[in-house]
mmCIF file of C-alpha atoms in Angstrom:
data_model
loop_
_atom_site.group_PDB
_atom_site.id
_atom_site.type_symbol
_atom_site.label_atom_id
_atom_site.label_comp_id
_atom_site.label_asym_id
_atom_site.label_seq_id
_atom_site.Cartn_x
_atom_site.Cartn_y
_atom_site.Cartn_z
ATOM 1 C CA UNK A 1 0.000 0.000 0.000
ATOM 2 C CA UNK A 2 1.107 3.693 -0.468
ATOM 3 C CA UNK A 3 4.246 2.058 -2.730
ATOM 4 C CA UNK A 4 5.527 -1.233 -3.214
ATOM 5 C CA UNK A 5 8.004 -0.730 -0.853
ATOM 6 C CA UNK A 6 5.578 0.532 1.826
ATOM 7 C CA UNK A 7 3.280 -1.928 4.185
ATOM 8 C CA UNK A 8 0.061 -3.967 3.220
ATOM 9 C CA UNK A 9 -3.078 -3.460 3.976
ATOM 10 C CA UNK A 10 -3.186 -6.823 6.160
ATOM 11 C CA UNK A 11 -0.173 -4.976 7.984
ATOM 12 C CA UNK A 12 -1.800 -1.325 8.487
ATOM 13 C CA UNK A 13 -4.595 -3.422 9.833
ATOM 14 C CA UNK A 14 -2.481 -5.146 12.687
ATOM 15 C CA UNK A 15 -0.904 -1.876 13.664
ATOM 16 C CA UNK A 16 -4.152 0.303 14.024
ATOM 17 C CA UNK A 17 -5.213 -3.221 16.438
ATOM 18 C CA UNK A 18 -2.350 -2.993 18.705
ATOM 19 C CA UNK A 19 -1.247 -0.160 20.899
ATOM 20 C CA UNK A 20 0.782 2.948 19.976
ATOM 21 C CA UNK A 21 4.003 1.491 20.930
ATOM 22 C CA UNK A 22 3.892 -2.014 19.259
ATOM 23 C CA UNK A 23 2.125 -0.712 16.256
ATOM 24 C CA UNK A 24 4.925 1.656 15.307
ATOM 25 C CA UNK A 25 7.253 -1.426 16.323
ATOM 26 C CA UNK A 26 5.701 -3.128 13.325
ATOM 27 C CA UNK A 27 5.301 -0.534 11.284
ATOM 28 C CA UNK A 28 9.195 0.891 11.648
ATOM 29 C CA UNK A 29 10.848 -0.638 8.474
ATOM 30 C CA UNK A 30 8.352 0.264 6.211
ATOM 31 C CA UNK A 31 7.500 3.653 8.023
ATOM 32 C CA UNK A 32 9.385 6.348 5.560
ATOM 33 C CA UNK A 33 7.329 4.599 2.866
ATOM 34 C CA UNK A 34 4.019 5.769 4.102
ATOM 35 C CA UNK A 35 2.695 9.355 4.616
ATOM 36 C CA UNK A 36 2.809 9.596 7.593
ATOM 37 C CA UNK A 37 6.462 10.607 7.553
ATOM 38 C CA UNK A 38 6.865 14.678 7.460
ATOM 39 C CA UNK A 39 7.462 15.315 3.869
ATOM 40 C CA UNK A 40 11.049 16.510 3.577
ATOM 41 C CA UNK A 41 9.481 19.936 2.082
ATOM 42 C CA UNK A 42 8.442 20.487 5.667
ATOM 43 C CA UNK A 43 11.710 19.245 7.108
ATOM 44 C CA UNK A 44 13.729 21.789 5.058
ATOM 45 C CA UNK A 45 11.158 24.778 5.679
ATOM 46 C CA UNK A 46 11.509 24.088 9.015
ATOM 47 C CA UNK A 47 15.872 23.904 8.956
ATOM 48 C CA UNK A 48 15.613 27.115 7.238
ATOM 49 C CA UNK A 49 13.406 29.345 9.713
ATOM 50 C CA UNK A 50 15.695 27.864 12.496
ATOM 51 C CA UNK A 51 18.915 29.009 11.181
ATOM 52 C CA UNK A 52 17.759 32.081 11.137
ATOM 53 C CA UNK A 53 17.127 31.850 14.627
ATOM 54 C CA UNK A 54 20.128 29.986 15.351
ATOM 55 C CA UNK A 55 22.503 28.997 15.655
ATOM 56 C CA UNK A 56 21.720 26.457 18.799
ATOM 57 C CA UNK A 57 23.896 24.183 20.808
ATOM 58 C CA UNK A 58 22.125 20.877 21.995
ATOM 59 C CA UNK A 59 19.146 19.673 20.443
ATOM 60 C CA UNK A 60 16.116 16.910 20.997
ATOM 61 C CA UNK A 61 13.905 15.551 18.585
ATOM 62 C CA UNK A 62 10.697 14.647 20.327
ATOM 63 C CA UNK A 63 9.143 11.296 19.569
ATOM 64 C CA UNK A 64 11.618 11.377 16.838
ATOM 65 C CA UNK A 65 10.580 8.316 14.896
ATOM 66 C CA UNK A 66 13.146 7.021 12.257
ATOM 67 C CA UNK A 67 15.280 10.061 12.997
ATOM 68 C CA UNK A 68 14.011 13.133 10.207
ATOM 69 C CA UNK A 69 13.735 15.577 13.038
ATOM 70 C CA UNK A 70 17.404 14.501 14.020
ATOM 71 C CA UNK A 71 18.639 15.586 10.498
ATOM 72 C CA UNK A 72 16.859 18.624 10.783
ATOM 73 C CA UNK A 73 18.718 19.387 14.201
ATOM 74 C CA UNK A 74 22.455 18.273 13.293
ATOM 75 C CA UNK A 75 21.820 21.094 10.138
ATOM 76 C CA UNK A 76 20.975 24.091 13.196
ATOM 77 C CA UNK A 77 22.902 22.905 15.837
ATOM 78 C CA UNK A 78 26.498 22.808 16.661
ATOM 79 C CA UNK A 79 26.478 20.680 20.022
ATOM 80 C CA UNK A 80 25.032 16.918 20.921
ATOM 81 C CA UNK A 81 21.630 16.139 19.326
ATOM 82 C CA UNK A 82 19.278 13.404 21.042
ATOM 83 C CA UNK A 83 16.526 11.467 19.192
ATOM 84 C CA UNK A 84 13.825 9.888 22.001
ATOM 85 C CA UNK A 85 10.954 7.762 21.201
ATOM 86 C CA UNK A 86 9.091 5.306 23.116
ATOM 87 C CA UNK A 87 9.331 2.946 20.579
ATOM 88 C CA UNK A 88 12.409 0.417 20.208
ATOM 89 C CA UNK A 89 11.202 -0.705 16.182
ATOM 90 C CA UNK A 90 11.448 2.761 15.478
ATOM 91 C CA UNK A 91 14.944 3.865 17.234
ATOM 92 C CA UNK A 92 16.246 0.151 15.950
ATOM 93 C CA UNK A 93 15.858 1.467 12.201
ATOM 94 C CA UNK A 94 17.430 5.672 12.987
ATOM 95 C CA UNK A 95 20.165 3.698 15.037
ATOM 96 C CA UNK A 96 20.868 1.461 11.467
ATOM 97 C CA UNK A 97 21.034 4.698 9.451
ATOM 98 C CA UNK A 98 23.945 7.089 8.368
ATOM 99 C CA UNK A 99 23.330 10.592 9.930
ATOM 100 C CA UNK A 100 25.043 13.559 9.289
ATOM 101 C CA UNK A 101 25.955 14.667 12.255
ATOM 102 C CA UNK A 102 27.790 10.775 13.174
ATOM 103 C CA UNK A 103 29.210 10.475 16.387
ATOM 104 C CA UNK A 104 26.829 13.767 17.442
ATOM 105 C CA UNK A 105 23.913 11.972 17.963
ATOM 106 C CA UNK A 106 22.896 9.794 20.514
ATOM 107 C CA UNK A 107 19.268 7.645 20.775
ATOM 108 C CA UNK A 108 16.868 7.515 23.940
ATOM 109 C CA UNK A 109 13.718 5.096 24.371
ATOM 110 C CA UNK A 110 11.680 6.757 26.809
ATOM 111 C CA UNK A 111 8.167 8.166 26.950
ATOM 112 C CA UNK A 112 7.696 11.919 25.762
ATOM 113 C CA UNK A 113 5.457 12.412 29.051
ATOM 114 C CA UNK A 114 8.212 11.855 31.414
ATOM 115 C CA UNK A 115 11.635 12.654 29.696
ATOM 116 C CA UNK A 116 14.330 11.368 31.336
ATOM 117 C CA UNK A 117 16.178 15.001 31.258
ATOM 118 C CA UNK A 118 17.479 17.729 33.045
ATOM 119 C CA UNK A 119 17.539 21.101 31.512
ATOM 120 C CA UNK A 120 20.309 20.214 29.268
ATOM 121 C CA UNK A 121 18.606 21.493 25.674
ATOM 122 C CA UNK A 122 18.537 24.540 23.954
ATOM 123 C CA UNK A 123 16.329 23.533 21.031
ATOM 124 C CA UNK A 124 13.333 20.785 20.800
ATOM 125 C CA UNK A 125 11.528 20.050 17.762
ATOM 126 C CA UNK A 126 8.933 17.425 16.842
ATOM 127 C CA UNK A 127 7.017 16.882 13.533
ATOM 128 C CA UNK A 128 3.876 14.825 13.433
ATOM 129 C CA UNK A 129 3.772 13.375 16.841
ATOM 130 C CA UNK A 130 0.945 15.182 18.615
ATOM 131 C CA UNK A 131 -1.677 13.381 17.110
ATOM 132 C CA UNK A 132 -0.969 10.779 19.631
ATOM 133 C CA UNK A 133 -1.905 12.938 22.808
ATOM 134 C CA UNK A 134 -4.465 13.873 23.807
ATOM 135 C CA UNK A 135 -6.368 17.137 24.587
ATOM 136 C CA UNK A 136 -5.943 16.019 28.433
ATOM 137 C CA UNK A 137 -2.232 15.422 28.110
ATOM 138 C CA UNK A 138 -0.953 18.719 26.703
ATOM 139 C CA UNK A 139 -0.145 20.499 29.699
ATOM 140 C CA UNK A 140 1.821 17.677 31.103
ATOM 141 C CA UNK A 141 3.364 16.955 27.745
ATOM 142 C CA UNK A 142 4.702 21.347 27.363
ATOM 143 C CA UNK A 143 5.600 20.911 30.900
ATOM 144 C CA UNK A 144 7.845 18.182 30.406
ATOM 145 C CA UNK A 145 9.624 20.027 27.339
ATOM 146 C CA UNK A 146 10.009 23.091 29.195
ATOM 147 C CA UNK A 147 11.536 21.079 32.037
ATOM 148 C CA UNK A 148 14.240 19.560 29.403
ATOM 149 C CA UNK A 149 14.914 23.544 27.797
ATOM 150 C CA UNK A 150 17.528 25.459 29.277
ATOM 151 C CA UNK A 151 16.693 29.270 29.849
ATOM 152 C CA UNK A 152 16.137 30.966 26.339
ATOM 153 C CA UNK A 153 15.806 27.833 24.847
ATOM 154 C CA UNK A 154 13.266 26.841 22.105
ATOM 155 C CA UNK A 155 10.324 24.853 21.266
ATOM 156 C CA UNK A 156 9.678 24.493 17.634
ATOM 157 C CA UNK A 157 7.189 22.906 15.394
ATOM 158 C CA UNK A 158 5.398 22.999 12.905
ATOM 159 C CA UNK A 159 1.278 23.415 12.007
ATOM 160 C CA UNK A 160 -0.366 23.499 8.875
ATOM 161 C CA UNK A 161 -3.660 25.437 8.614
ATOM 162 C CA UNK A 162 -6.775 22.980 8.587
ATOM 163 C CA UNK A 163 -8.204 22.331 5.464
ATOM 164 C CA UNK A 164 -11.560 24.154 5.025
ATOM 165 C CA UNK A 165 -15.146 21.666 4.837
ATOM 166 C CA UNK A 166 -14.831 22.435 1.090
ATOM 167 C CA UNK A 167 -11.863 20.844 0.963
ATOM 168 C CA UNK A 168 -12.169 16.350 0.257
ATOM 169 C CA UNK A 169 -9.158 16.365 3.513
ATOM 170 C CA UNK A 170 -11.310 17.817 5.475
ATOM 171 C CA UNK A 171 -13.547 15.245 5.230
ATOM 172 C CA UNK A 172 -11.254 12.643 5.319
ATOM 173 C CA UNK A 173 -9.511 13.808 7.934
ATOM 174 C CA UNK A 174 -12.707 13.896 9.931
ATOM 175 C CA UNK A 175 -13.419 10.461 8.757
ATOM 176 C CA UNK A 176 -9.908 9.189 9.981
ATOM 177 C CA UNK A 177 -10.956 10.407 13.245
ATOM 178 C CA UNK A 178 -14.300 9.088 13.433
ATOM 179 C CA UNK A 179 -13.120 5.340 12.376
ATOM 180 C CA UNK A 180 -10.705 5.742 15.483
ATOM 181 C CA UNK A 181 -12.499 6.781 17.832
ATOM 182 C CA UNK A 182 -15.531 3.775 17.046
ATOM 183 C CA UNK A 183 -12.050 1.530 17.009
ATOM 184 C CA UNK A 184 -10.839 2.661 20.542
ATOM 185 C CA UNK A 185 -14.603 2.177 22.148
ATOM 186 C CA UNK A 186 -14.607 -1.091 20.874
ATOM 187 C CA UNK A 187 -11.314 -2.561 20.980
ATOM 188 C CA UNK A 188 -8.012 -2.481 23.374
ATOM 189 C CA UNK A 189 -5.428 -1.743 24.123
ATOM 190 C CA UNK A 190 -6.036 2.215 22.500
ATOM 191 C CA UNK A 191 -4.611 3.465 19.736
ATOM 192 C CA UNK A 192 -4.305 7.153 20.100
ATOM 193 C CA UNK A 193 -4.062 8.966 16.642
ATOM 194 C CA UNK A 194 -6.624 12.074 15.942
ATOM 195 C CA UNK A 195 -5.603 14.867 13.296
ATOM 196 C CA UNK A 196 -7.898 17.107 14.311
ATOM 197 C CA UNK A 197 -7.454 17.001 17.850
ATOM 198 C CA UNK A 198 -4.579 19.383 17.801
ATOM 199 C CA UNK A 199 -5.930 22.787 17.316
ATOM 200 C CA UNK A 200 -3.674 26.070 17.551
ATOM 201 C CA UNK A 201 -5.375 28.064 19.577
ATOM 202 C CA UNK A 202 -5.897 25.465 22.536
ATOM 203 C CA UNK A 203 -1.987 24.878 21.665
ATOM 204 C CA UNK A 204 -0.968 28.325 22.164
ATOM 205 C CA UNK A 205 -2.838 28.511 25.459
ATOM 206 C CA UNK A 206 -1.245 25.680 26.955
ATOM 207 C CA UNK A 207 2.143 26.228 25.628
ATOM 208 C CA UNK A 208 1.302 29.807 27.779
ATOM 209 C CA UNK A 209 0.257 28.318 30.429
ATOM 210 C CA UNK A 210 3.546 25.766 31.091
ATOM 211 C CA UNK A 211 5.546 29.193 31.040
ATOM 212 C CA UNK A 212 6.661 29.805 27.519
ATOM 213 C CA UNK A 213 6.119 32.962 25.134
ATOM 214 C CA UNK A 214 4.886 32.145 21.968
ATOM 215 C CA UNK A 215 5.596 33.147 18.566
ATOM 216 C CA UNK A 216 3.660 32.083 15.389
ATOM 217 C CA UNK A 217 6.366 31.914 12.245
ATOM 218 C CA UNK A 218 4.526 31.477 8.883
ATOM 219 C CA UNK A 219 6.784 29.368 6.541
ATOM 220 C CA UNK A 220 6.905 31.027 3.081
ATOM 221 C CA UNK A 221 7.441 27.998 1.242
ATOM 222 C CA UNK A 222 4.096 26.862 1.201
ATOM 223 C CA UNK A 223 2.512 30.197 0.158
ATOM 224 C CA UNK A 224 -1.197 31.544 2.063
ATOM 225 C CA UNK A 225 -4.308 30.731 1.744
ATOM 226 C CA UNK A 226 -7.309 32.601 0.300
ATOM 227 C CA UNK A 227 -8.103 34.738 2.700
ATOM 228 C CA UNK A 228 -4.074 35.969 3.395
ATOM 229 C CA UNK A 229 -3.215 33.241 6.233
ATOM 230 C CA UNK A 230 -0.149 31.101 5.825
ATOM 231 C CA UNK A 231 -0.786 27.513 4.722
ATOM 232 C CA UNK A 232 2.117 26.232 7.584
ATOM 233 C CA UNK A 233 3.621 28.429 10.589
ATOM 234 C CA UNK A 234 5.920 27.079 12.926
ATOM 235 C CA UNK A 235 5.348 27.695 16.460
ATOM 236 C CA UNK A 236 8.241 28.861 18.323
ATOM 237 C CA UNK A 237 7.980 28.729 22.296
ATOM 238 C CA UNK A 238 10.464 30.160 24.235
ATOM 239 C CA UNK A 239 11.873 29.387 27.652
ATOM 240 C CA UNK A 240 12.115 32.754 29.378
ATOM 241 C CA UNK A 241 16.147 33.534 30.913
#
């Protein structure tokens, strides 16, 4: 499915049964094959807006996957770079892969909600993870980032704009969401994954609330919409000094 050298439908089936963890376990080797890997348009948007913030010393890459964000850090920053994820499939395959920044990088399993960190970061990222929280879990989830940033460190990420109900993805997209939440009343353990669960406004708020000050960076790249407003930003939340 997706490309012959992407998973099956028998196999996309047996992920969305299991849990988060031991569905991305499964899926791993074929995941950068499917779409749910951040296109590399994004990736690059995203390396560009942060040198011009930069540069940065150490970085994370939050529930990192296969390692993209990783590549996007070693580009923007010029000290150790950390890739976490909770699951071991996925670190097993950005462990077997070449990365630019070689000896530089080092690879964490641990779960996003409790980081096993001290303030020892000056720049986080994370690209298509957030699906896989909750509303609920968002304050403990900023908390723990802004525990793991050093003063006048950064949070980065980005968010494209929701398509409109005109749109067919915005009907998909709502579809997706329905299918999963009928799968997770019927069937565990859970498998958390909602697109449009993660709105910007309730983001912004929270990220506010856990301490940092919040910036809203439209990436060019991707042009605006018809009404003016960018079609991606990247939110930048800063750890006061």
């Amino acid at each position: 499915m997706f490309s012959p050298e992407g998973p099956t439908l028998r196999e996309l089936a047996v992920q969305a049964l299991s849990s988060v963890e031991h569905g991305y376990d499964l899926l791993a080797p074929k995941f950068d094959h499917t779409p749910f890997r951040t296109p590399d348009s994004v990736l690059t948007a995203v390396a560009t807006a942060l040198k011009e913030s930069g540069p940065y010393e150490d970085g994370l890459d939050l529930c990192c996957g296969t390692g993209a964000g990783v590549d996007v850090l070693a580009t923007v920053c010029r000290g150790r770079v950390t890739g976490v994820d909770f699951s071991a499939g996925m670190l097993d395959e950005a462990r077997g892969r070449g990365r630019p920044a070689g000896s530089r990088v080092s690879w964490v399993r641990a779960d996003a909600r409790a980081l096993p960190f001290t303030a020892r970061f000056d720049l986080v990222v994370s690209f298509g993870a957030f699906g896989h929280f909750l509303p609920r879990e968002l304050p403990g989830l900023f908390a723990q980032v802004y525990g793991v940033l050093r003063p006048g460190g950064r949070f980065a990420f980005p968010v494209p704009a929701p398509p409109r109900p005109s749109a067919p993805a915005f009907w998909a997209l709502l579809g997706f969401d329905a299918v999963m939440r009928v799968r997770n009343a019927l069937w565990r353990p859970p498998f958390v994954m909602y697109y449009r669960a993660f709105r910007l406004g309730e983001v912004r708020r929270e990220l506010e609330r856990a301490g940092f000050s919040v910036a809203l960076r439209a990436l060019p790249e991707f042009g605006t919409r018809s009404d003016g407003s960018p079609r991606v930003r990247m939110v930048e939340a800063r750890r006061p000094d």
